[in-house]
């Protein structure tokens, strides 16, 4: 490969540190796709003979079939997927294969391959997130009226509905989906034809190869084209935020499925047992999902560190970009599939949810709001009165709705028995009719909106 410049081959250690074929073979399909587009363009521009281009394009399909069929022998000595493919192509079609690399470099070749691969993973993530959002919507629709506790600081705060809680994750994962869509639009420029860093003197048609490969346009600066890895960083950033969201619902499922909560039952398909304790049913899938964020975010930090301080244009440091992205993509897609299965299968336990919703003085805010509405009391005064009533109930081991009217009037004389209408959890959630609130009517409106969006 090095031609006449070097008089000796690389040291074994140099070969080991320099080779990337052990992982970049993952881009074989993209490498061949890019090469076929490049060969067609070279022929269309009269840079190589059409007969050579035809032989190259057919030979590349043979190489691809060998790789996909597991019959291809990858060589570390040939360093990377590009040289492995070109070497085998030479064995198949002869000297014509040597014309394929006209007007390009491994710098623009790898940038193109990597972009194509990442773009495919973005499409897969968008599809996976859409499927996940749909199962959350299914859960929300089934439990639009089901009451559960809403928490702040993991303390019971106010009653909400199961449907409202599920729709919160629809919004969360919708933002993840939009991040991938946005990043995909921004990265969809073709580096092919930028060559090593300065472009080429051959009369190539970069718009032709960009169109053939599904890019919106060729990149406008050859230096930037070969040195840019923003698309990989944006992909990892989107993966990391998405994994954080996955970790949050996974944590809730771990808590909710515990014997102390019993809010949900996770199906046997996503649970494991204990080797010593026969009664155990462990939410291992949720725990593993919770841990994936560390791995995925670690990949982002690694690539940010690799790219920090690199001068233009290409540096060999950038060979270390792919393993991080490959691993994060695999982890995210597995996580999305596992969470989709868990959410689709899980069963909310209505009675424990309702009982917990009624605990912890969860309707205290409703009482304060009632004092403002019914008695025209300033909210800060209503807050103080409600706090005193909460303390009274707490001291006698009861809940707010169990206080007698006389007890309430001992704190605030104007309170009437109409106050009890707002102290039930069902009345509480039904009253939250503001846009985006937890009232079942609002939840159903959001479900309908998202169903239309996703259709």
Short mmCIF file of C-alpha atoms in Angstrom, two decimals:
data_model
loop_
_atom_site.label_atom_id
_atom_site.label_comp_id
_atom_site.label_asym_id
_atom_site.label_seq_id
_atom_site.Cartn_x
_atom_site.Cartn_y
_atom_site.Cartn_z
CA UNK A 1 0.00 0.00 0.00
CA UNK A 2 2.79 2.41 0.82
CA UNK A 3 4.46 2.10 -2.61
CA UNK A 4 8.12 3.06 -2.84
CA UNK A 5 8.31 5.45 0.08
CA UNK A 6 9.16 2.81 2.71
CA UNK A 7 11.99 0.30 2.46
CA UNK A 8 10.81 -1.92 5.31
CA UNK A 9 7.48 -3.19 6.61
CA UNK A 10 5.98 -2.05 9.92
CA UNK A 11 7.05 -3.50 13.23
CA UNK A 12 4.57 -6.01 14.67
CA UNK A 13 3.69 -3.59 17.46
CA UNK A 14 3.18 -0.78 14.97
CA UNK A 15 0.94 -3.07 12.94
CA UNK A 16 -1.10 -3.91 16.02
CA UNK A 17 -1.64 -0.31 17.12
CA UNK A 18 -2.24 0.92 13.58
CA UNK A 19 -4.80 -1.65 12.44
CA UNK A 20 -8.52 -0.97 12.80
CA UNK A 21 -9.95 -3.90 10.85
CA UNK A 22 -11.02 -5.68 14.03
CA UNK A 23 -13.81 -3.12 14.44
CA UNK A 24 -14.15 -1.03 11.30
CA UNK A 25 -15.21 -4.11 9.32
CA UNK A 26 -18.60 -3.13 10.72
CA UNK A 27 -18.67 -0.49 7.96
CA UNK A 28 -18.12 -2.94 5.09
CA UNK A 29 -21.53 -2.33 3.53
CA UNK A 30 -21.09 1.43 3.67
CA UNK A 31 -17.54 1.22 2.30
CA UNK A 32 -18.71 -0.77 -0.69
CA UNK A 33 -21.73 1.46 -1.23
CA UNK A 34 -19.47 4.53 -1.30
CA UNK A 35 -16.98 2.86 -3.64
CA UNK A 36 -19.68 1.83 -6.09
CA UNK A 37 -20.98 5.40 -6.21
CA UNK A 38 -17.44 6.74 -6.67
CA UNK A 39 -16.69 4.31 -9.52
CA UNK A 40 -19.92 5.23 -11.32
CA UNK A 41 -19.07 8.93 -11.03
CA UNK A 42 -15.51 8.43 -12.29
CA UNK A 43 -16.88 6.69 -15.39
CA UNK A 44 -19.58 9.32 -15.95
CA UNK A 45 -16.91 12.02 -15.85
CA UNK A 46 -14.62 10.13 -18.25
CA UNK A 47 -11.94 9.75 -15.59
CA UNK A 48 -11.92 5.92 -15.92
CA UNK A 49 -13.27 3.65 -18.64
CA UNK A 50 -16.86 2.52 -18.27
CA UNK A 51 -15.72 -1.10 -18.67
CA UNK A 52 -13.36 -0.73 -15.69
CA UNK A 53 -16.11 0.95 -13.68
CA UNK A 54 -18.53 -1.86 -14.50
CA UNK A 55 -16.02 -4.51 -13.46
CA UNK A 56 -15.28 -2.63 -10.24
CA UNK A 57 -18.95 -2.24 -9.34
CA UNK A 58 -19.70 -5.92 -9.99
CA UNK A 59 -16.59 -7.02 -8.14
CA UNK A 60 -17.56 -4.94 -5.13
CA UNK A 61 -20.89 -6.77 -4.96
CA UNK A 62 -18.99 -10.04 -4.92
CA UNK A 63 -16.85 -8.79 -2.04
CA UNK A 64 -19.98 -7.71 -0.15
CA UNK A 65 -21.61 -11.10 -0.62
CA UNK A 66 -18.47 -12.81 0.71
CA UNK A 67 -18.42 -10.55 3.78
CA UNK A 68 -22.12 -10.96 4.50
CA UNK A 69 -21.82 -14.71 3.97
CA UNK A 70 -18.95 -15.00 6.44
CA UNK A 71 -16.52 -16.17 3.75
CA UNK A 72 -14.23 -13.13 3.77
CA UNK A 73 -10.78 -13.40 5.37
CA UNK A 74 -9.97 -10.08 7.01
CA UNK A 75 -6.27 -9.23 7.27
CA UNK A 76 -4.70 -7.13 10.03
CA UNK A 77 -1.76 -6.47 7.73
CA UNK A 78 -4.11 -4.56 5.43
CA UNK A 79 -5.03 -2.29 8.36
CA UNK A 80 -8.64 -1.33 7.70
CA UNK A 81 -11.84 -2.16 5.89
CA UNK A 82 -10.91 0.03 2.92
CA UNK A 83 -7.68 -1.77 2.08
CA UNK A 84 -9.16 -5.20 2.83
CA UNK A 85 -11.94 -4.55 0.32
CA UNK A 86 -9.59 -3.08 -2.29
CA UNK A 87 -7.16 -5.98 -1.95
CA UNK A 88 -9.88 -8.57 -2.47
CA UNK A 89 -11.33 -6.51 -5.34
CA UNK A 90 -7.92 -6.65 -7.04
CA UNK A 91 -7.93 -10.44 -6.76
CA UNK A 92 -11.38 -10.55 -8.38
CA UNK A 93 -11.14 -7.99 -11.19
CA UNK A 94 -7.40 -7.50 -11.64
CA UNK A 95 -5.58 -4.20 -12.38
CA UNK A 96 -8.84 -2.31 -12.96
CA UNK A 97 -9.32 -2.28 -9.18
CA UNK A 98 -6.32 0.04 -8.89
CA UNK A 99 -8.30 2.77 -10.65
CA UNK A 100 -10.97 2.89 -7.95
CA UNK A 101 -8.93 5.10 -5.65
CA UNK A 102 -8.51 7.82 -8.27
CA UNK A 103 -9.59 11.24 -6.95
CA UNK A 104 -10.16 10.13 -3.39
CA UNK A 105 -8.25 9.40 -0.19
CA UNK A 106 -8.84 7.15 2.74
CA UNK A 107 -9.55 10.38 4.61
CA UNK A 108 -12.70 11.25 2.69
CA UNK A 109 -13.49 7.56 2.25
CA UNK A 110 -13.61 6.83 5.98
CA UNK A 111 -15.51 10.03 6.70
CA UNK A 112 -18.10 8.98 4.12
CA UNK A 113 -18.35 5.42 5.40
CA UNK A 114 -18.67 6.57 8.98
CA UNK A 115 -21.34 9.13 8.14
CA UNK A 116 -23.36 6.54 6.25
CA UNK A 117 -23.12 4.14 9.19
CA UNK A 118 -24.07 6.76 11.80
CA UNK A 119 -26.94 7.98 9.62
CA UNK A 120 -28.31 4.45 9.53
CA UNK A 121 -28.08 4.23 13.31
CA UNK A 122 -29.90 7.53 13.67
CA UNK A 123 -32.71 6.13 11.51
CA UNK A 124 -32.81 3.00 13.67
CA UNK A 125 -32.92 5.08 16.86
CA UNK A 126 -35.78 7.19 15.49
CA UNK A 127 -37.70 4.02 14.64
CA UNK A 128 -36.98 2.48 18.04
CA UNK A 129 -38.07 5.61 19.88
CA UNK A 130 -41.29 5.75 17.89
CA UNK A 131 -42.10 2.19 18.92
CA UNK A 132 -41.30 3.00 22.55
CA UNK A 133 -43.52 6.09 22.53
CA UNK A 134 -46.40 4.02 21.20
CA UNK A 135 -46.25 1.52 24.07
CA UNK A 136 -46.19 4.37 26.60
CA UNK A 137 -49.26 5.82 24.88
CA UNK A 138 -50.94 2.41 25.15
CA UNK A 139 -50.25 2.34 28.89
CA UNK A 140 -51.52 5.92 29.24
CA UNK A 141 -54.73 5.19 27.41
CA UNK A 142 -55.45 2.13 29.55
CA UNK A 143 -54.86 4.09 32.78
CA UNK A 144 -56.06 7.60 31.94
CA UNK A 145 -58.33 7.62 35.02
CA UNK A 146 -56.15 5.51 37.31
CA UNK A 147 -54.96 7.52 40.31
CA UNK A 148 -51.39 7.30 41.58
CA UNK A 149 -49.11 9.48 43.68
CA UNK A 150 -47.03 12.17 42.04
CA UNK A 151 -43.67 12.66 43.73
CA UNK A 152 -41.15 15.39 44.36
CA UNK A 153 -37.98 14.44 46.25
CA UNK A 154 -39.44 10.89 46.14
CA UNK A 155 -42.00 12.10 48.68
CA UNK A 156 -45.73 11.99 47.90
CA UNK A 157 -46.63 15.43 46.54
CA UNK A 158 -49.99 15.47 44.73
CA UNK A 159 -52.24 12.85 43.16
CA UNK A 160 -51.79 12.36 39.42
CA UNK A 161 -53.06 9.77 36.97
CA UNK A 162 -51.16 6.80 35.63
CA UNK A 163 -51.91 8.09 32.16
CA UNK A 164 -50.35 11.45 32.97
CA UNK A 165 -47.18 9.81 34.28
CA UNK A 166 -46.87 7.61 31.19
CA UNK A 167 -47.38 10.60 28.89
CA UNK A 168 -44.51 12.40 30.63
CA UNK A 169 -42.21 9.76 29.14
CA UNK A 170 -43.80 10.20 25.72
CA UNK A 171 -42.79 13.86 25.83
CA UNK A 172 -39.32 12.95 27.07
CA UNK A 173 -38.63 10.36 24.39
CA UNK A 174 -40.18 12.62 21.74
CA UNK A 175 -37.43 15.14 22.49
CA UNK A 176 -34.89 12.36 22.06
CA UNK A 177 -36.42 11.47 18.73
CA UNK A 178 -36.30 15.09 17.60
CA UNK A 179 -32.63 15.33 18.57
CA UNK A 180 -31.76 12.41 16.31
CA UNK A 181 -33.87 13.88 13.51
CA UNK A 182 -32.21 17.27 13.89
CA UNK A 183 -28.70 15.82 14.01
CA UNK A 184 -29.46 13.70 10.95
CA UNK A 185 -30.45 16.77 8.93
CA UNK A 186 -27.29 18.61 9.93
CA UNK A 187 -24.88 15.77 9.20
CA UNK A 188 -26.32 14.81 5.81
CA UNK A 189 -23.52 16.30 3.68
CA UNK A 190 -21.17 14.10 1.68
CA UNK A 191 -17.41 14.22 2.39
CA UNK A 192 -16.65 12.08 -0.67
CA UNK A 193 -14.44 13.97 -3.12
CA UNK A 194 -12.69 16.05 -0.46
CA UNK A 195 -9.78 13.63 -0.98
CA UNK A 196 -6.95 13.88 1.56
CA UNK A 197 -7.73 17.46 2.62
CA UNK A 198 -7.52 19.82 -0.36
CA UNK A 199 -9.92 18.35 -2.92
CA UNK A 200 -8.68 16.94 -6.24
CA UNK A 201 -7.55 18.15 -9.64
CA UNK A 202 -9.72 15.55 -11.40
CA UNK A 203 -13.03 16.82 -12.85
CA UNK A 204 -15.21 14.91 -10.40
CA UNK A 205 -18.92 15.47 -9.81
CA UNK A 206 -19.43 15.54 -6.05
CA UNK A 207 -23.12 16.29 -6.41
CA UNK A 208 -23.55 13.01 -8.30
CA UNK A 209 -21.98 10.91 -5.54
CA UNK A 210 -23.80 12.86 -2.84
CA UNK A 211 -27.14 12.15 -4.50
CA UNK A 212 -26.29 8.49 -5.11
CA UNK A 213 -25.52 8.04 -1.41
CA UNK A 214 -28.63 9.85 -0.18
CA UNK A 215 -26.87 12.99 1.02
CA UNK A 216 -28.53 16.37 0.62
CA UNK A 217 -25.39 17.99 -0.78
CA UNK A 218 -21.59 17.67 -0.83
CA UNK A 219 -19.71 19.33 2.01
CA UNK A 220 -18.53 22.83 1.11
CA UNK A 221 -15.00 22.73 2.54
CA UNK A 222 -12.60 19.87 1.97
CA UNK A 223 -10.58 20.55 5.13
CA UNK A 224 -13.70 20.45 7.27
CA UNK A 225 -15.09 17.42 5.43
CA UNK A 226 -12.24 15.10 6.39
CA UNK A 227 -11.68 16.47 9.90
CA UNK A 228 -15.32 16.74 11.02
CA UNK A 229 -16.63 14.28 13.58
CA UNK A 230 -19.40 16.50 14.88
CA UNK A 231 -21.94 14.05 13.49
CA UNK A 232 -20.51 11.31 15.69
CA UNK A 233 -20.43 13.61 18.71
CA UNK A 234 -24.03 14.71 18.13
CA UNK A 235 -25.07 11.09 17.76
CA UNK A 236 -23.37 10.20 21.05
CA UNK A 237 -24.86 13.25 22.75
CA UNK A 238 -28.34 12.24 21.61
CA UNK A 239 -27.66 8.66 22.73
CA UNK A 240 -26.47 9.86 26.13
CA UNK A 241 -29.52 12.04 26.81
CA UNK A 242 -31.80 9.23 25.63
CA UNK A 243 -29.99 6.72 27.85
CA UNK A 244 -30.44 9.12 30.77
CA UNK A 245 -34.19 9.09 30.15
CA UNK A 246 -34.17 5.30 29.89
CA UNK A 247 -32.31 5.17 33.20
CA UNK A 248 -34.96 7.34 34.86
CA UNK A 249 -37.89 5.10 33.94
CA UNK A 250 -35.75 2.05 34.73
CA UNK A 251 -35.14 3.42 38.23
CA UNK A 252 -38.86 3.98 38.69
CA UNK A 253 -39.59 0.42 37.60
CA UNK A 254 -37.05 -0.92 40.09
CA UNK A 255 -38.71 1.07 42.89
CA UNK A 256 -42.29 0.49 41.77
CA UNK A 257 -41.89 -3.28 41.45
CA UNK A 258 -40.47 -3.66 44.97
CA UNK A 259 -42.50 -5.31 47.73
CA UNK A 260 -42.62 -1.99 49.57
CA UNK A 261 -44.34 -0.22 46.65
CA UNK A 262 -46.09 -2.92 44.55
CA UNK A 263 -47.10 -0.23 42.04
CA UNK A 264 -46.34 -2.41 39.01
CA UNK A 265 -45.81 -6.03 38.13
CA UNK A 266 -43.00 -6.62 35.67
CA UNK A 267 -43.51 -9.66 33.47
CA UNK A 268 -41.48 -12.81 33.93
CA UNK A 269 -39.98 -12.19 30.49
CA UNK A 270 -37.99 -9.26 31.89
CA UNK A 271 -37.25 -10.56 35.38
CA UNK A 272 -34.85 -13.09 36.89
CA UNK A 273 -34.74 -15.21 40.02
CA UNK A 274 -32.19 -15.82 42.73
CA UNK A 275 -29.81 -18.78 42.96
CA UNK A 276 -30.43 -19.06 46.71
CA UNK A 277 -33.69 -17.23 47.53
CA UNK A 278 -36.60 -18.97 45.81
CA UNK A 279 -39.07 -16.17 46.50
CA UNK A 280 -37.10 -13.52 44.60
CA UNK A 281 -38.23 -11.91 41.36
CA UNK A 282 -35.60 -9.39 40.42
CA UNK A 283 -36.06 -6.51 37.91
CA UNK A 284 -32.67 -7.23 36.36
CA UNK A 285 -33.59 -5.89 32.93
CA UNK A 286 -34.49 -2.52 34.46
CA UNK A 287 -31.29 -2.49 36.51
CA UNK A 288 -29.18 -3.20 33.43
CA UNK A 289 -31.00 -0.46 31.53
CA UNK A 290 -30.20 1.88 34.41
CA UNK A 291 -26.51 1.08 34.05
CA UNK A 292 -26.25 1.57 30.28
CA UNK A 293 -26.15 5.35 30.62
CA UNK A 294 -22.68 5.11 32.18
CA UNK A 295 -21.37 3.14 29.25
CA UNK A 296 -22.97 5.36 26.61
CA UNK A 297 -22.03 8.65 28.26
CA UNK A 298 -18.51 7.28 28.71
CA UNK A 299 -18.30 6.88 24.95
CA UNK A 300 -19.28 10.51 24.47
CA UNK A 301 -16.65 11.73 26.93
CA UNK A 302 -14.02 9.53 25.27
CA UNK A 303 -14.69 10.94 21.79
CA UNK A 304 -14.85 14.52 23.05
CA UNK A 305 -11.44 13.95 24.63
CA UNK A 306 -10.03 12.40 21.44
CA UNK A 307 -11.16 15.36 19.31
CA UNK A 308 -10.01 18.03 21.74
CA UNK A 309 -7.11 20.05 20.36
CA UNK A 310 -6.67 18.21 17.03
CA UNK A 311 -5.31 20.54 14.33
CA UNK A 312 -6.86 20.47 10.87
CA UNK A 313 -7.21 18.31 8.97
CA UNK A 314 -7.03 14.54 9.54
CA UNK A 315 -5.01 12.99 12.37
CA UNK A 316 -4.63 9.30 13.16
CA UNK A 317 -6.18 9.98 16.57
CA UNK A 318 -9.50 9.98 14.74
CA UNK A 319 -9.18 6.25 14.11
CA UNK A 320 -10.21 5.91 17.75
CA UNK A 321 -13.62 7.44 17.05
CA UNK A 322 -15.47 4.36 15.83
CA UNK A 323 -15.32 1.87 18.69
CA UNK A 324 -17.00 4.41 20.99
CA UNK A 325 -19.81 5.04 18.53
CA UNK A 326 -20.30 1.38 17.63
CA UNK A 327 -20.56 0.38 21.28
CA UNK A 328 -22.93 3.21 22.19
CA UNK A 329 -25.18 2.45 19.22
CA UNK A 330 -25.40 -1.23 20.14
CA UNK A 331 -26.12 -0.37 23.78
CA UNK A 332 -28.81 2.15 22.91
CA UNK A 333 -30.65 -0.07 20.44
CA UNK A 334 -30.63 -2.98 22.90
CA UNK A 335 -31.90 -0.65 25.63
CA UNK A 336 -34.71 0.72 23.49
CA UNK A 337 -35.84 -2.78 22.54
CA UNK A 338 -35.72 -4.02 26.14
CA UNK A 339 -37.57 -1.02 27.55
CA UNK A 340 -40.23 -1.25 24.84
CA UNK A 341 -40.84 -4.87 25.80
CA UNK A 342 -40.92 -4.13 29.52
CA UNK A 343 -43.36 -1.23 29.22
CA UNK A 344 -45.64 -3.15 26.88
CA UNK A 345 -45.79 -6.07 29.33
CA UNK A 346 -45.90 -4.29 32.70
CA UNK A 347 -49.15 -4.18 34.66
CA UNK A 348 -50.04 -1.27 36.98
CA UNK A 349 -51.54 -2.39 40.29
CA UNK A 350 -54.48 -0.06 40.78
CA UNK A 351 -55.21 -0.51 44.49
CA UNK A 352 -51.67 0.08 45.80
CA UNK A 353 -51.38 3.06 43.45
CA UNK A 354 -54.61 4.61 44.73
CA UNK A 355 -53.77 3.93 48.36
CA UNK A 356 -50.39 5.61 47.96
CA UNK A 357 -51.99 8.54 46.14
CA UNK A 358 -54.21 9.20 49.15
CA UNK A 359 -51.30 9.07 51.62
CA UNK A 360 -48.85 11.71 52.74
CA UNK A 361 -51.43 14.53 52.79
CA UNK A 362 -51.33 14.57 48.99
CA UNK A 363 -54.43 16.78 48.72
CA UNK A 364 -52.96 19.56 50.88
CA UNK A 365 -52.44 21.78 47.82
CA UNK A 366 -56.09 21.22 46.85
CA UNK A 367 -57.09 22.40 50.32
CA UNK A 368 -54.95 25.53 50.00
CA UNK A 369 -56.39 26.23 46.54
CA UNK A 370 -59.92 25.81 47.94
CA UNK A 371 -59.23 28.34 50.67
CA UNK A 372 -58.11 30.81 48.00
CA UNK A 373 -61.12 30.19 45.75
CA UNK A 374 -63.87 29.79 48.36
CA UNK A 375 -62.71 32.21 51.04
CA UNK A 376 -60.78 34.70 48.88
CA UNK A 377 -57.78 34.10 51.11
CA UNK A 378 -54.28 35.17 49.92
CA UNK A 379 -52.37 32.05 48.89
CA UNK A 380 -49.62 32.57 51.47
CA UNK A 381 -52.26 32.69 54.22
CA UNK A 382 -53.97 29.62 52.75
CA UNK A 383 -50.59 27.85 52.73
CA UNK A 384 -50.15 28.65 56.44
CA UNK A 385 -53.67 27.44 57.37
CA UNK A 386 -53.22 24.24 55.40
CA UNK A 387 -49.86 23.60 57.05
CA UNK A 388 -51.49 23.92 60.48
CA UNK A 389 -54.21 21.45 59.49
CA UNK A 390 -51.62 19.01 58.16
CA UNK A 391 -49.77 19.18 61.49
CA UNK A 392 -53.04 18.59 63.37
CA UNK A 393 -53.82 15.51 61.25
CA UNK A 394 -50.26 14.24 61.56
CA UNK A 395 -50.31 14.63 65.36
CA UNK A 396 -53.45 12.50 65.66
CA UNK A 397 -52.35 9.95 63.04
CA UNK A 398 -55.07 10.73 60.51
CA UNK A 399 -55.30 12.18 57.01
CA UNK A 400 -56.79 15.56 56.08
CA UNK A 401 -60.16 14.20 55.00
CA UNK A 402 -60.47 12.47 58.39
CA UNK A 403 -60.39 15.76 60.33
CA UNK A 404 -63.81 16.89 61.54
CA UNK A 405 -65.27 20.18 60.41
CA UNK A 406 -65.00 21.46 63.98
CA UNK A 407 -61.29 20.67 64.03
CA UNK A 408 -60.77 22.50 60.76
CA UNK A 409 -62.76 25.49 61.98
CA UNK A 410 -60.59 25.66 65.08
CA UNK A 411 -57.80 26.71 62.71
CA UNK A 412 -59.90 28.73 60.26
CA UNK A 413 -63.48 29.58 61.26
CA UNK A 414 -64.70 30.27 57.72
CA UNK A 415 -64.11 26.70 56.48
CA UNK A 416 -67.36 24.91 55.50
CA UNK A 417 -68.16 21.28 54.83
CA UNK A 418 -67.76 22.01 51.08
CA UNK A 419 -64.02 21.57 51.69
CA UNK A 420 -64.41 17.78 51.74
CA UNK A 421 -65.27 17.83 48.04
CA UNK A 422 -61.66 18.67 47.19
CA UNK A 423 -59.98 16.27 49.60
CA UNK A 424 -60.59 13.08 47.57
CA UNK A 425 -57.82 12.03 45.18
CA UNK A 426 -60.23 11.52 42.27
CA UNK A 427 -61.59 15.04 42.72
CA UNK A 428 -58.04 16.33 42.98
CA UNK A 429 -56.88 14.91 39.66
CA UNK A 430 -60.13 15.85 37.94
CA UNK A 431 -59.63 19.47 38.97
CA UNK A 432 -56.21 19.80 37.28
CA UNK A 433 -57.69 20.92 33.97
CA UNK A 434 -54.98 23.39 32.92
CA UNK A 435 -53.28 22.56 29.61
CA UNK A 436 -50.82 19.76 30.23
CA UNK A 437 -52.40 18.93 33.59
CA UNK A 438 -53.20 15.53 35.03
CA UNK A 439 -56.99 15.65 34.62
CA UNK A 440 -58.12 12.58 32.64
CA UNK A 441 -59.66 14.82 29.96
CA UNK A 442 -56.31 16.57 29.46
CA UNK A 443 -54.47 13.23 29.38
CA UNK A 444 -56.82 11.90 26.71
CA UNK A 445 -56.34 15.07 24.67
CA UNK A 446 -52.57 14.57 24.73
CA UNK A 447 -52.95 10.89 23.83
CA UNK A 448 -55.07 11.87 20.82
CA UNK A 449 -52.53 14.49 19.77
CA UNK A 450 -49.61 12.07 19.90
CA UNK A 451 -51.51 9.33 18.14
CA UNK A 452 -52.07 11.74 15.27
CA UNK A 453 -48.42 12.83 15.25
CA UNK A 454 -47.13 9.25 15.20
CA UNK A 455 -49.60 8.08 12.59
#
